[in-house]
mmCIF file of C-alpha atoms in Angstrom:
data_model
loop_
_atom_site.group_PDB
_atom_site.id
_atom_site.type_symbol
_atom_site.label_atom_id
_atom_site.label_comp_id
_atom_site.label_asym_id
_atom_site.label_seq_id
_atom_site.Cartn_x
_atom_site.Cartn_y
_atom_site.Cartn_z
ATOM 1 C CA GLN A 1326 4.007 -13.824 -15.412
ATOM 2 C CA VAL A 1327 6.327 -14.217 -13.013
ATOM 3 C CA GLN A 1328 4.445 -13.314 -9.428
ATOM 4 C CA LEU A 1329 6.938 -11.953 -7.015
ATOM 5 C CA THR A 1330 7.000 -12.487 -2.971
ATOM 6 C CA GLU A 1331 7.620 -10.078 -0.526
ATOM 7 C CA SER A 1332 8.441 -10.967 2.930
ATOM 8 C CA GLY A 1333 10.453 -9.391 6.223
ATOM 9 C CA GLY A 1334 8.692 -6.955 7.207
ATOM 10 C CA GLY A 1335 7.843 -5.422 10.570
ATOM 11 C CA LEU A 1336 7.569 -3.244 13.122
ATOM 12 C CA VAL A 1337 11.207 -1.788 14.271
ATOM 13 C CA GLN A 1338 12.018 1.275 16.204
ATOM 14 C CA ALA A 1339 13.860 4.126 14.733
ATOM 15 C CA GLY A 1340 17.730 3.693 13.956
ATOM 16 C CA GLY A 1341 16.691 0.195 13.295
ATOM 17 C CA SER A 1342 17.118 -2.501 10.752
ATOM 18 C CA LEU A 1343 14.806 -4.967 8.834
ATOM 19 C CA ARG A 1344 15.959 -7.699 5.399
ATOM 20 C CA LEU A 1345 14.316 -7.946 2.823
ATOM 21 C CA SER A 1346 13.210 -10.593 0.359
ATOM 22 C CA CYS A 1347 11.912 -10.819 -2.433
ATOM 23 C CA GLY A 1348 11.443 -14.822 -3.979
ATOM 24 C CA ALA A 1349 9.386 -16.356 -6.944
ATOM 25 C CA SER A 1350 8.781 -20.086 -7.110
ATOM 26 C CA GLY A 1351 10.105 -21.533 -10.717
ATOM 27 C CA HIS A 1352 11.753 -18.702 -11.665
ATOM 28 C CA PRO A 1353 15.219 -18.180 -11.246
ATOM 29 C CA LEU A 1354 15.452 -14.278 -9.911
ATOM 30 C CA ALA A 1355 18.911 -14.089 -11.251
ATOM 31 C CA ALA A 1356 18.171 -14.204 -14.787
ATOM 32 C CA TYR A 1357 16.220 -10.500 -14.174
ATOM 33 C CA VAL A 1358 16.977 -6.739 -13.385
ATOM 34 C CA MET A 1359 15.487 -7.074 -9.753
ATOM 35 C CA ALA A 1360 14.094 -3.701 -7.524
ATOM 36 C CA TRP A 1361 12.285 -2.429 -5.354
ATOM 37 C CA PHE A 1362 9.512 0.216 -4.526
ATOM 38 C CA ARG A 1363 7.900 1.799 -1.479
ATOM 39 C CA GLN A 1364 4.455 3.308 -0.931
ATOM 40 C CA THR A 1365 3.407 5.029 1.947
ATOM 41 C CA PRO A 1366 -0.809 6.242 1.789
ATOM 42 C CA GLY A 1367 -1.359 9.312 -0.155
ATOM 43 C CA LYS A 1368 1.984 9.416 -2.010
ATOM 44 C CA LYS A 1369 3.380 7.699 -5.129
ATOM 45 C CA ARG A 1370 4.993 4.657 -5.434
ATOM 46 C CA GLU A 1371 8.829 5.026 -5.549
ATOM 47 C CA GLY A 1372 11.872 3.429 -6.299
ATOM 48 C CA VAL A 1373 13.883 2.205 -3.890
ATOM 49 C CA SER A 1374 16.941 0.743 -5.137
ATOM 50 C CA CYS A 1375 17.793 -1.657 -8.793
ATOM 51 C CA ILE A 1376 20.353 -4.334 -9.217
ATOM 52 C CA THR A 1377 21.639 -5.575 -12.851
ATOM 53 C CA LYS A 1378 21.699 -9.076 -13.802
ATOM 54 C CA SER A 1379 24.985 -8.660 -16.135
ATOM 55 C CA ASP A 1380 28.195 -7.158 -13.181
ATOM 56 C CA GLY A 1381 25.403 -6.603 -10.605
ATOM 57 C CA THR A 1382 25.425 -3.428 -10.213
ATOM 58 C CA THR A 1383 22.932 -1.864 -8.218
ATOM 59 C CA HIS A 1384 21.592 1.999 -7.519
ATOM 60 C CA TYR A 1385 19.513 3.349 -5.212
ATOM 61 C CA SER A 1386 17.431 6.138 -4.200
ATOM 62 C CA GLU A 1387 19.388 9.150 -2.595
ATOM 63 C CA SER A 1388 16.662 8.966 0.420
ATOM 64 C CA VAL A 1389 18.528 5.535 1.391
ATOM 65 C CA LYS A 1390 21.776 5.727 -0.251
ATOM 66 C CA GLY A 1391 24.622 5.218 2.619
ATOM 67 C CA ARG A 1392 21.327 3.004 4.453
ATOM 68 C CA PHE A 1393 19.805 0.075 1.729
ATOM 69 C CA THR A 1394 21.936 -2.257 0.441
ATOM 70 C CA ILE A 1395 20.564 -5.151 -1.750
ATOM 71 C CA SER A 1396 22.035 -7.676 -3.206
ATOM 72 C CA ARG A 1397 20.665 -11.024 -5.038
ATOM 73 C CA ASP A 1398 21.677 -14.853 -2.702
ATOM 74 C CA ASN A 1399 20.938 -16.879 -5.652
ATOM 75 C CA ILE A 1400 20.797 -19.163 -3.501
ATOM 76 C CA LYS A 1401 17.570 -19.103 -1.909
ATOM 77 C CA ASN A 1402 16.600 -17.704 -5.298
ATOM 78 C CA ALA A 1403 15.763 -14.381 -3.650
ATOM 79 C CA VAL A 1404 17.396 -10.506 -3.723
ATOM 80 C CA ILE A 1405 18.069 -8.843 -1.076
ATOM 81 C CA LEU A 1406 17.066 -5.705 1.041
ATOM 82 C CA GLN A 1407 19.365 -4.751 3.553
ATOM 83 C CA MET A 1408 17.666 -1.237 5.087
ATOM 84 C CA ASN A 1409 19.461 0.234 7.755
ATOM 85 C CA ASN A 1410 19.295 2.887 10.085
ATOM 86 C CA LEU A 1411 15.935 2.860 9.371
ATOM 87 C CA THR A 1412 14.153 6.843 10.052
ATOM 88 C CA LEU A 1413 10.114 7.247 10.169
ATOM 89 C CA GLU A 1414 10.389 8.233 6.761
ATOM 90 C CA ASP A 1415 11.002 4.751 5.966
ATOM 91 C CA THR A 1416 7.630 3.567 6.718
ATOM 92 C CA ALA A 1417 5.825 1.609 3.724
ATOM 93 C CA VAL A 1418 4.618 -1.185 1.946
ATOM 94 C CA TYR A 1419 7.751 -2.253 0.502
ATOM 95 C CA TYR A 1420 7.665 -4.096 -3.149
ATOM 96 C CA CYS A 1421 9.750 -5.909 -5.495
ATOM 97 C CA ALA A 1422 9.610 -5.602 -8.933
ATOM 98 C CA ILE A 1423 11.461 -7.422 -11.755
ATOM 99 C CA ASP A 1424 12.269 -4.089 -14.017
ATOM 100 C CA PRO A 1425 14.706 -4.390 -17.549
ATOM 101 C CA GLY A 1426 17.754 -1.965 -17.410
ATOM 102 C CA CYS A 1427 16.396 -0.247 -14.180
ATOM 103 C CA PHE A 1428 13.609 0.972 -15.642
ATOM 104 C CA PHE A 1429 10.929 1.767 -13.858
ATOM 105 C CA PHE A 1430 13.334 2.480 -10.713
ATOM 106 C CA ARG A 1431 14.745 5.726 -13.554
ATOM 107 C CA ILE A 1432 11.088 6.584 -14.365
ATOM 108 C CA GLY A 1433 9.162 5.834 -11.639
ATOM 109 C CA PRO A 1434 6.406 3.050 -11.749
ATOM 110 C CA ALA A 1435 3.319 4.315 -12.515
ATOM 111 C CA GLN A 1436 3.399 1.737 -15.941
ATOM 112 C CA TYR A 1437 4.116 -0.992 -13.972
ATOM 113 C CA THR A 1438 1.324 -3.605 -13.612
ATOM 114 C CA ASN A 1439 2.907 -6.548 -11.813
ATOM 115 C CA TRP A 1440 3.126 -6.253 -8.116
ATOM 116 C CA GLY A 1441 2.749 -8.219 -5.500
ATOM 117 C CA GLN A 1442 1.005 -8.483 -1.898
ATOM 118 C CA GLY A 1443 3.756 -6.390 -0.469
ATOM 119 C CA THR A 1444 5.594 -6.357 2.894
ATOM 120 C CA GLN A 1445 4.671 -3.672 5.230
ATOM 121 C CA VAL A 1446 8.002 -2.108 7.456
ATOM 122 C CA THR A 1447 6.720 0.256 9.823
ATOM 123 C CA VAL A 1448 9.347 2.490 12.077
ATOM 124 C CA SER A 1449 7.937 3.884 14.781
ATOM 125 C CA ALA A 1450 10.294 6.340 17.607
#
């Protein structure tokens, strides 16, 4: 299995920005459809965004559309989640995942098992 590593989280004030990165050693992420998910305590993990491998089509949840941007940095072998205009509701642990067809992004990630450690994003008032 491909081990994914998330980074870039931190503490930011509401209205601020963060840039998350997802990497994998020894596996070209350009070969995979990739997605970002997030989870807050007491809530189900939810899909945030997904990017295809063929034409780079992107998808976003309604809660982040217009504020978050998913992209690839194939030189650095990373998938990026640029998060702007953050709100308190964006506080969560963020995870990336290999998600063929954006399947888990669309139906929910309950059956996905290969989670990394995630990266904590905390938005303060």
